[in-house]
Amino acid sequence: MSLKIRIDDSAPPYEQVRARISEQARSGALPVGYRLPTVRGLAESLGLAVNTVAKAYRALEVDGVIETRGRNGTFVAAAGSAAEREASLAAQVYAERVRRLGLPEAAALTAVRDALRATYGN
């Protein structure tokens, strides 16, 4: 596993750790079942506080990207399907909400595109 954290990045270090592990899991660079380093081990190798890495791991677990198996360690979960299910659910909730607000489909799509551009920086 290869992670690099940039101190000059606008994203906080825990978010950089979360995002990079998530990206590598989704791309297959970290295969399902891959055992991640311990929180302490990763924190030490990245020069971060243990709590910073622990916060990233907690967020990844909530997102379904990783799973902790007690003393056996932390492993990459089948993240693609979990992420896609969560995205689909969020999209459904959004679609229902904008319809209740009376927005036309074109306006709802424009709002989504604007949000994605802002988030992804495109």
CSV table of N, CA and C in Angstrom, one decimal:
chain,number,residue,atom,x,y,z
A,1,MET,N,0.9,-1.2,0.0
A,1,MET,CA,0.0,0.0,0.0
A,1,MET,C,0.9,1.2,0.0
A,2,SER,N,0.5,2.2,-0.9
A,2,SER,CA,1.3,3.4,-1.0
A,2,SER,C,0.4,4.6,-0.7
A,3,LEU,N,0.8,5.4,0.3
A,3,LEU,CA,0.0,6.6,0.6
A,3,LEU,C,1.0,7.7,0.8
A,4,LYS,N,0.6,8.9,0.3
A,4,LYS,CA,1.4,10.1,0.5
A,4,LYS,C,0.5,11.2,1.0
A,5,ILE,N,0.8,11.8,2.0
A,5,ILE,CA,0.0,12.9,2.6
A,5,ILE,C,0.8,14.2,2.3
A,6,ARG,N,0.0,15.2,1.8
A,6,ARG,CA,0.6,16.5,1.5
A,6,ARG,C,0.2,17.5,2.6
A,7,ILE,N,1.1,18.0,3.3
A,7,ILE,CA,0.8,19.0,4.4
A,7,ILE,C,0.2,20.2,3.8
A,8,ASP,N,0.7,20.6,2.6
A,8,ASP,CA,0.2,21.9,2.0
A,8,ASP,C,-1.2,21.7,1.3
A,9,ASP,N,-1.7,20.5,1.3
A,9,ASP,CA,-3.0,20.2,0.7
A,9,ASP,C,-4.1,20.9,1.6
A,10,SER,N,-5.2,21.4,0.9
A,10,SER,CA,-6.2,22.0,1.7
A,10,SER,C,-7.1,21.0,2.5
A,11,ALA,N,-7.0,19.7,2.1
A,11,ALA,CA,-7.8,18.7,2.8
A,11,ALA,C,-7.0,18.3,4.1
A,12,PRO,N,-7.8,18.1,5.2
A,12,PRO,CA,-7.1,17.7,6.4
A,12,PRO,C,-6.4,16.3,6.2
A,13,PRO,N,-5.4,16.0,6.9
A,13,PRO,CA,-4.6,14.7,6.8
A,13,PRO,C,-5.5,13.5,6.9
A,14,TYR,N,-6.5,13.5,7.8
A,14,TYR,CA,-7.4,12.3,8.0
A,14,TYR,C,-8.2,12.1,6.7
A,15,GLU,N,-8.6,13.2,6.1
A,15,GLU,CA,-9.4,13.1,4.9
A,15,GLU,C,-8.6,12.6,3.7
A,16,GLN,N,-7.3,13.0,3.7
A,16,GLN,CA,-6.4,12.5,2.6
A,16,GLN,C,-6.2,11.0,2.8
A,17,VAL,N,-6.0,10.5,4.0
A,17,VAL,CA,-5.8,9.1,4.2
A,17,VAL,C,-7.1,8.4,3.8
A,18,ARG,N,-8.2,8.9,4.3
A,18,ARG,CA,-9.5,8.2,3.9
A,18,ARG,C,-9.7,8.2,2.4
A,19,ALA,N,-9.5,9.3,1.7
A,19,ALA,CA,-9.7,9.4,0.3
A,19,ALA,C,-8.8,8.5,-0.5
A,20,ARG,N,-7.5,8.4,-0.1
A,20,ARG,CA,-6.5,7.6,-0.8
A,20,ARG,C,-6.8,6.1,-0.6
A,21,ILE,N,-7.1,5.7,0.6
A,21,ILE,CA,-7.4,4.3,0.8
A,21,ILE,C,-8.7,3.9,0.0
A,22,SER,N,-9.7,4.8,0.1
A,22,SER,CA,-10.9,4.5,-0.6
A,22,SER,C,-10.7,4.4,-2.1
A,23,GLU,N,-9.9,5.3,-2.7
A,23,GLU,CA,-9.6,5.3,-4.1
A,23,GLU,C,-8.9,4.0,-4.5
A,24,GLN,N,-7.9,3.6,-3.7
A,24,GLN,CA,-7.1,2.4,-4.0
A,24,GLN,C,-8.0,1.2,-3.8
A,25,ALA,N,-8.9,1.2,-2.9
A,25,ALA,CA,-9.8,0.0,-2.8
A,25,ALA,C,-10.8,-0.1,-3.9
A,26,ARG,N,-11.3,1.1,-4.4
A,26,ARG,CA,-12.3,1.1,-5.5
A,26,ARG,C,-11.6,0.7,-6.8
A,27,SER,N,-10.3,1.1,-7.0
A,27,SER,CA,-9.6,0.9,-8.2
A,27,SER,C,-9.1,-0.6,-8.3
A,28,GLY,N,-9.1,-1.2,-7.1
A,28,GLY,CA,-8.5,-2.6,-7.1
A,28,GLY,C,-7.0,-2.6,-6.8
A,29,ALA,N,-6.4,-1.5,-6.6
A,29,ALA,CA,-5.0,-1.4,-6.2
A,29,ALA,C,-4.9,-2.1,-4.8
A,30,LEU,N,-5.9,-1.9,-4.0
A,30,LEU,CA,-6.0,-2.6,-2.7
A,30,LEU,C,-7.1,-3.6,-2.9
A,31,PRO,N,-6.8,-4.9,-3.1
A,31,PRO,CA,-7.9,-5.9,-3.4
A,31,PRO,C,-8.7,-6.2,-2.1
A,32,VAL,N,-9.9,-6.7,-2.4
A,32,VAL,CA,-10.8,-7.1,-1.3
A,32,VAL,C,-10.0,-8.1,-0.5
A,33,GLY,N,-10.1,-8.0,0.9
A,33,GLY,CA,-9.4,-8.9,1.7
A,33,GLY,C,-8.0,-8.5,2.1
A,34,TYR,N,-7.5,-7.4,1.5
A,34,TYR,CA,-6.1,-6.9,1.8
A,34,TYR,C,-6.1,-6.5,3.2
A,35,ARG,N,-5.1,-6.9,4.0
A,35,ARG,CA,-5.0,-6.5,5.4
A,35,ARG,C,-4.2,-5.1,5.4
A,36,LEU,N,-4.9,-4.2,6.0
A,36,LEU,CA,-4.3,-2.8,6.1
A,36,LEU,C,-3.3,-2.8,7.3
A,37,PRO,N,-2.4,-1.9,7.3
A,37,PRO,CA,-1.5,-1.7,8.5
A,37,PRO,C,-2.4,-1.3,9.7
A,38,THR,N,-1.8,-1.6,10.9
A,38,THR,CA,-2.5,-1.1,12.1
A,38,THR,C,-2.6,0.4,12.1
A,39,VAL,N,-3.4,0.9,12.9
A,39,VAL,CA,-3.6,2.4,13.0
A,39,VAL,C,-2.2,3.0,13.4
A,40,ARG,N,-1.6,2.4,14.4
A,40,ARG,CA,-0.3,2.9,14.9
A,40,ARG,C,0.8,2.8,13.8
A,41,GLY,N,0.8,1.6,13.1
A,41,GLY,CA,1.8,1.4,12.1
A,41,GLY,C,1.7,2.4,11.0
A,42,LEU,N,0.4,2.6,10.5
A,42,LEU,CA,0.2,3.6,9.4
A,42,LEU,C,0.5,5.0,9.9
A,43,ALA,N,0.1,5.4,11.1
A,43,ALA,CA,0.4,6.7,11.6
A,43,ALA,C,1.9,6.9,11.7
A,44,GLU,N,2.6,6.0,12.1
A,44,GLU,CA,4.1,6.1,12.2
A,44,GLU,C,4.7,6.2,10.8
A,45,SER,N,4.3,5.4,9.9
A,45,SER,CA,4.9,5.5,8.6
A,45,SER,C,4.6,6.8,7.8
A,46,LEU,N,3.4,7.4,8.1
A,46,LEU,CA,3.0,8.6,7.5
A,46,LEU,C,3.5,9.9,8.3
A,47,GLY,N,3.9,9.7,9.5
A,47,GLY,CA,4.3,10.8,10.4
A,47,GLY,C,3.1,11.6,10.9
A,48,LEU,N,2.0,10.8,11.1
A,48,LEU,CA,0.7,11.4,11.6
A,48,LEU,C,0.4,11.0,13.0
A,49,ALA,N,-0.5,11.7,13.6
A,49,ALA,CA,-0.9,11.3,15.0
A,49,ALA,C,-1.8,10.0,14.8
A,50,VAL,N,-1.8,9.2,15.8
A,50,VAL,CA,-2.6,7.9,15.8
A,50,VAL,C,-4.0,8.3,15.7
A,51,ASN,N,-4.5,9.3,16.4
A,51,ASN,CA,-5.9,9.7,16.3
A,51,ASN,C,-6.3,10.1,14.9
A,52,THR,N,-5.4,10.7,14.1
A,52,THR,CA,-5.7,11.1,12.7
A,52,THR,C,-6.0,9.9,11.9
A,53,VAL,N,-5.2,8.9,12.0
A,53,VAL,CA,-5.4,7.6,11.2
A,53,VAL,C,-6.6,6.9,11.7
A,54,ALA,N,-6.8,6.9,13.0
A,54,ALA,CA,-8.0,6.2,13.6
A,54,ALA,C,-9.3,6.9,13.1
A,55,LYS,N,-9.3,8.2,13.0
A,55,LYS,CA,-10.5,8.9,12.4
A,55,LYS,C,-10.7,8.5,11.0
A,56,ALA,N,-9.7,8.4,10.2
A,56,ALA,CA,-9.8,8.0,8.8
A,56,ALA,C,-10.3,6.5,8.7
A,57,TYR,N,-9.8,5.6,9.5
A,57,TYR,CA,-10.3,4.2,9.5
A,57,TYR,C,-11.8,4.2,9.9
A,58,ARG,N,-12.2,5.0,10.9
A,58,ARG,CA,-13.6,4.9,11.3
A,58,ARG,C,-14.5,5.4,10.2
A,59,ALA,N,-14.1,6.5,9.5
A,59,ALA,CA,-14.9,6.9,8.4
A,59,ALA,C,-14.9,5.9,7.3
A,60,LEU,N,-13.8,5.2,7.0
A,60,LEU,CA,-13.8,4.2,6.0
A,60,LEU,C,-14.7,3.0,6.3
A,61,GLU,N,-14.7,2.7,7.6
A,61,GLU,CA,-15.6,1.6,8.1
A,61,GLU,C,-17.0,2.0,7.9
A,62,VAL,N,-17.4,3.2,8.3
A,62,VAL,CA,-18.8,3.7,8.1
A,62,VAL,C,-19.2,3.7,6.6
A,63,ASP,N,-18.2,4.0,5.8
A,63,ASP,CA,-18.5,4.0,4.3
A,63,ASP,C,-18.5,2.6,3.7
A,64,GLY,N,-18.1,1.6,4.5
A,64,GLY,CA,-18.1,0.2,4.0
A,64,GLY,C,-16.9,-0.2,3.2
A,65,VAL,N,-15.9,0.7,3.2
A,65,VAL,CA,-14.7,0.4,2.4
A,65,VAL,C,-13.8,-0.6,3.2
A,66,ILE,N,-13.7,-0.5,4.5
A,66,ILE,CA,-12.9,-1.5,5.2
A,66,ILE,C,-13.8,-2.1,6.3
A,67,GLU,N,-13.3,-3.2,6.9
A,67,GLU,CA,-13.9,-3.8,8.0
A,67,GLU,C,-12.9,-4.3,9.0
A,68,THR,N,-13.2,-4.1,10.3
A,68,THR,CA,-12.3,-4.5,11.3
A,68,THR,C,-12.7,-5.8,11.9
A,69,ARG,N,-11.8,-6.7,12.0
A,69,ARG,CA,-12.1,-8.0,12.5
A,69,ARG,C,-11.4,-8.3,13.8
A,70,GLY,N,-11.7,-7.3,14.8
A,70,GLY,CA,-11.1,-7.5,16.1
A,70,GLY,C,-9.6,-7.5,16.1
A,71,ARG,N,-9.1,-8.5,16.8
A,71,ARG,CA,-7.6,-8.6,16.9
A,71,ARG,C,-7.0,-9.1,15.6
A,72,ASN,N,-7.8,-9.6,14.7
A,72,ASN,CA,-7.3,-10.1,13.4
A,72,ASN,C,-6.8,-9.0,12.5
A,73,GLY,N,-7.3,-7.8,12.7
A,73,GLY,CA,-6.9,-6.7,11.9
A,73,GLY,C,-8.0,-6.0,11.1
A,74,THR,N,-7.6,-5.1,10.2
A,74,THR,CA,-8.5,-4.3,9.4
A,74,THR,C,-8.2,-4.7,8.0
A,75,PHE,N,-9.3,-4.9,7.2
A,75,PHE,CA,-9.2,-5.5,5.9
A,75,PHE,C,-10.1,-4.6,4.9
A,76,VAL,N,-9.7,-4.6,3.7
A,76,VAL,CA,-10.5,-4.0,2.6
A,76,VAL,C,-11.7,-4.8,2.4
A,77,ALA,N,-12.9,-4.2,2.5
A,77,ALA,CA,-14.1,-4.9,2.3
A,77,ALA,C,-14.5,-4.8,0.8
A,78,ALA,N,-15.6,-5.4,0.4
A,78,ALA,CA,-16.1,-5.3,-0.9
A,78,ALA,C,-16.7,-3.9,-1.1
A,79,ALA,N,-15.9,-2.9,-1.2
A,79,ALA,CA,-16.3,-1.5,-1.2
A,79,ALA,C,-17.1,-1.1,-2.3
A,80,GLY,N,-16.8,-1.6,-3.5
A,80,GLY,CA,-17.5,-1.1,-4.7
A,80,GLY,C,-19.0,-1.2,-4.6
A,81,SER,N,-19.5,-2.4,-4.2
A,81,SER,CA,-20.9,-2.6,-4.1
A,81,SER,C,-21.6,-1.8,-3.0
A,82,ALA,N,-20.9,-1.7,-1.9
A,82,ALA,CA,-21.4,-0.9,-0.8
A,82,ALA,C,-21.5,0.6,-1.1
A,83,ALA,N,-20.5,1.1,-1.8
A,83,ALA,CA,-20.4,2.5,-2.2
A,83,ALA,C,-21.5,2.8,-3.2
A,84,GLU,N,-21.7,1.8,-4.1
A,84,GLU,CA,-22.7,2.1,-5.1
A,84,GLU,C,-24.1,2.0,-4.5
A,85,ARG,N,-24.3,1.1,-3.6
A,85,ARG,CA,-25.6,1.1,-2.9
A,85,ARG,C,-25.9,2.4,-2.2
A,86,GLU,N,-24.9,2.9,-1.5
A,86,GLU,CA,-25.1,4.1,-0.7
A,86,GLU,C,-25.3,5.3,-1.6
A,87,ALA,N,-24.6,5.3,-2.7
A,87,ALA,CA,-24.8,6.4,-3.7
A,87,ALA,C,-26.2,6.4,-4.3
A,88,SER,N,-26.6,5.2,-4.6
A,88,SER,CA,-28.0,5.0,-5.2
A,88,SER,C,-29.0,5.5,-4.2
A,89,LEU,N,-28.9,5.1,-2.9
A,89,LEU,CA,-29.8,5.5,-1.9
A,89,LEU,C,-29.8,7.1,-1.7
A,90,ALA,N,-28.6,7.7,-1.7
A,90,ALA,CA,-28.5,9.1,-1.6
A,90,ALA,C,-29.2,9.8,-2.8
A,91,ALA,N,-29.0,9.2,-4.0
A,91,ALA,CA,-29.6,9.8,-5.2
A,91,ALA,C,-31.1,9.7,-5.1
A,92,GLN,N,-31.6,8.6,-4.6
A,92,GLN,CA,-33.1,8.4,-4.5
A,92,GLN,C,-33.7,9.4,-3.5
A,93,VAL,N,-33.0,9.6,-2.4
A,93,VAL,CA,-33.4,10.6,-1.4
A,93,VAL,C,-33.4,12.0,-2.0
A,94,TYR,N,-32.4,12.3,-2.7
A,94,TYR,CA,-32.3,13.6,-3.4
A,94,TYR,C,-33.4,13.8,-4.4
A,95,ALA,N,-33.6,12.8,-5.2
A,95,ALA,CA,-34.7,12.9,-6.3
A,95,ALA,C,-36.0,13.1,-5.6
A,96,GLU,N,-36.3,12.4,-4.6
A,96,GLU,CA,-37.6,12.6,-3.9
A,96,GLU,C,-37.7,14.0,-3.3
A,97,ARG,N,-36.6,14.5,-2.7
A,97,ARG,CA,-36.7,15.8,-2.1
A,97,ARG,C,-36.9,16.9,-3.1
A,98,VAL,N,-36.2,16.9,-4.2
A,98,VAL,CA,-36.3,18.0,-5.2
A,98,VAL,C,-37.7,17.9,-5.8
A,99,ARG,N,-38.2,16.7,-6.0
A,99,ARG,CA,-39.6,16.6,-6.5
A,99,ARG,C,-40.6,17.3,-5.6
A,100,ARG,N,-40.5,17.0,-4.3
A,100,ARG,CA,-41.3,17.6,-3.3
A,100,ARG,C,-41.2,19.1,-3.2
A,101,LEU,N,-40.0,19.6,-3.5
A,101,LEU,CA,-39.8,21.0,-3.6
A,101,LEU,C,-40.3,21.7,-4.8
A,102,GLY,N,-40.7,20.8,-5.8
A,102,GLY,CA,-41.3,21.3,-7.0
A,102,GLY,C,-40.3,21.7,-8.1
A,103,LEU,N,-39.0,21.3,-8.0
A,103,LEU,CA,-38.0,21.6,-9.0
A,103,LEU,C,-38.2,20.8,-10.2
A,104,PRO,N,-38.1,21.3,-11.4
A,104,PRO,CA,-38.1,20.5,-12.6
A,104,PRO,C,-36.9,19.7,-12.7
A,105,GLU,N,-36.9,18.6,-13.5
A,105,GLU,CA,-35.8,17.7,-13.6
A,105,GLU,C,-34.5,18.4,-14.0
A,106,ALA,N,-34.6,19.3,-15.0
A,106,ALA,CA,-33.5,20.0,-15.5
A,106,ALA,C,-32.8,20.8,-14.3
A,107,ALA,N,-33.5,21.4,-13.5
A,107,ALA,CA,-32.9,22.2,-12.4
A,107,ALA,C,-32.3,21.3,-11.4
A,108,ALA,N,-32.9,20.1,-11.1
A,108,ALA,CA,-32.3,19.1,-10.2
A,108,ALA,C,-31.0,18.6,-10.7
A,109,LEU,N,-30.9,18.3,-12.0
A,109,LEU,CA,-29.7,17.8,-12.6
A,109,LEU,C,-28.6,18.9,-12.6
A,110,THR,N,-29.0,20.1,-12.9
A,110,THR,CA,-28.0,21.2,-12.8
A,110,THR,C,-27.5,21.4,-11.4
A,111,ALA,N,-28.3,21.2,-10.4
A,111,ALA,CA,-27.8,21.3,-9.0
A,111,ALA,C,-26.8,20.2,-8.7
A,112,VAL,N,-27.1,19.0,-9.2
A,112,VAL,CA,-26.2,17.9,-9.0
A,112,VAL,C,-24.9,18.1,-9.7
A,113,ARG,N,-24.9,18.5,-11.0
A,113,ARG,CA,-23.7,18.8,-11.7
A,113,ARG,C,-22.9,19.9,-11.0
A,114,ASP,N,-23.5,20.9,-10.5
A,114,ASP,CA,-22.8,22.0,-9.8
A,114,ASP,C,-22.1,21.4,-8.6
A,115,ALA,N,-22.8,20.6,-7.8
A,115,ALA,CA,-22.3,20.0,-6.6
A,115,ALA,C,-21.1,19.1,-6.9
A,116,LEU,N,-21.2,18.3,-7.9
A,116,LEU,CA,-20.1,17.4,-8.3
A,116,LEU,C,-18.9,18.2,-8.8
A,117,ARG,N,-19.1,19.2,-9.6
A,117,ARG,CA,-18.0,20.1,-10.0
A,117,ARG,C,-17.3,20.7,-8.8
A,118,ALA,N,-18.1,21.2,-7.8
A,118,ALA,CA,-17.5,21.8,-6.7
A,118,ALA,C,-16.7,20.8,-5.8
A,119,THR,N,-17.2,19.6,-5.7
A,119,THR,CA,-16.6,18.6,-4.9
A,119,THR,C,-15.4,18.0,-5.6
A,120,TYR,N,-15.5,17.7,-6.9
A,120,TYR,CA,-14.4,17.0,-7.6
A,120,TYR,C,-13.4,18.0,-8.2
A,121,GLY,N,-13.8,19.3,-8.2
A,121,GLY,CA,-12.9,20.3,-8.7
A,121,GLY,C,-12.8,20.4,-10.2
A,122,ASN,N,-13.8,19.9,-10.9
A,122,ASN,CA,-13.8,20.0,-12.4
A,122,ASN,C,-14.5,21.2,-12.9
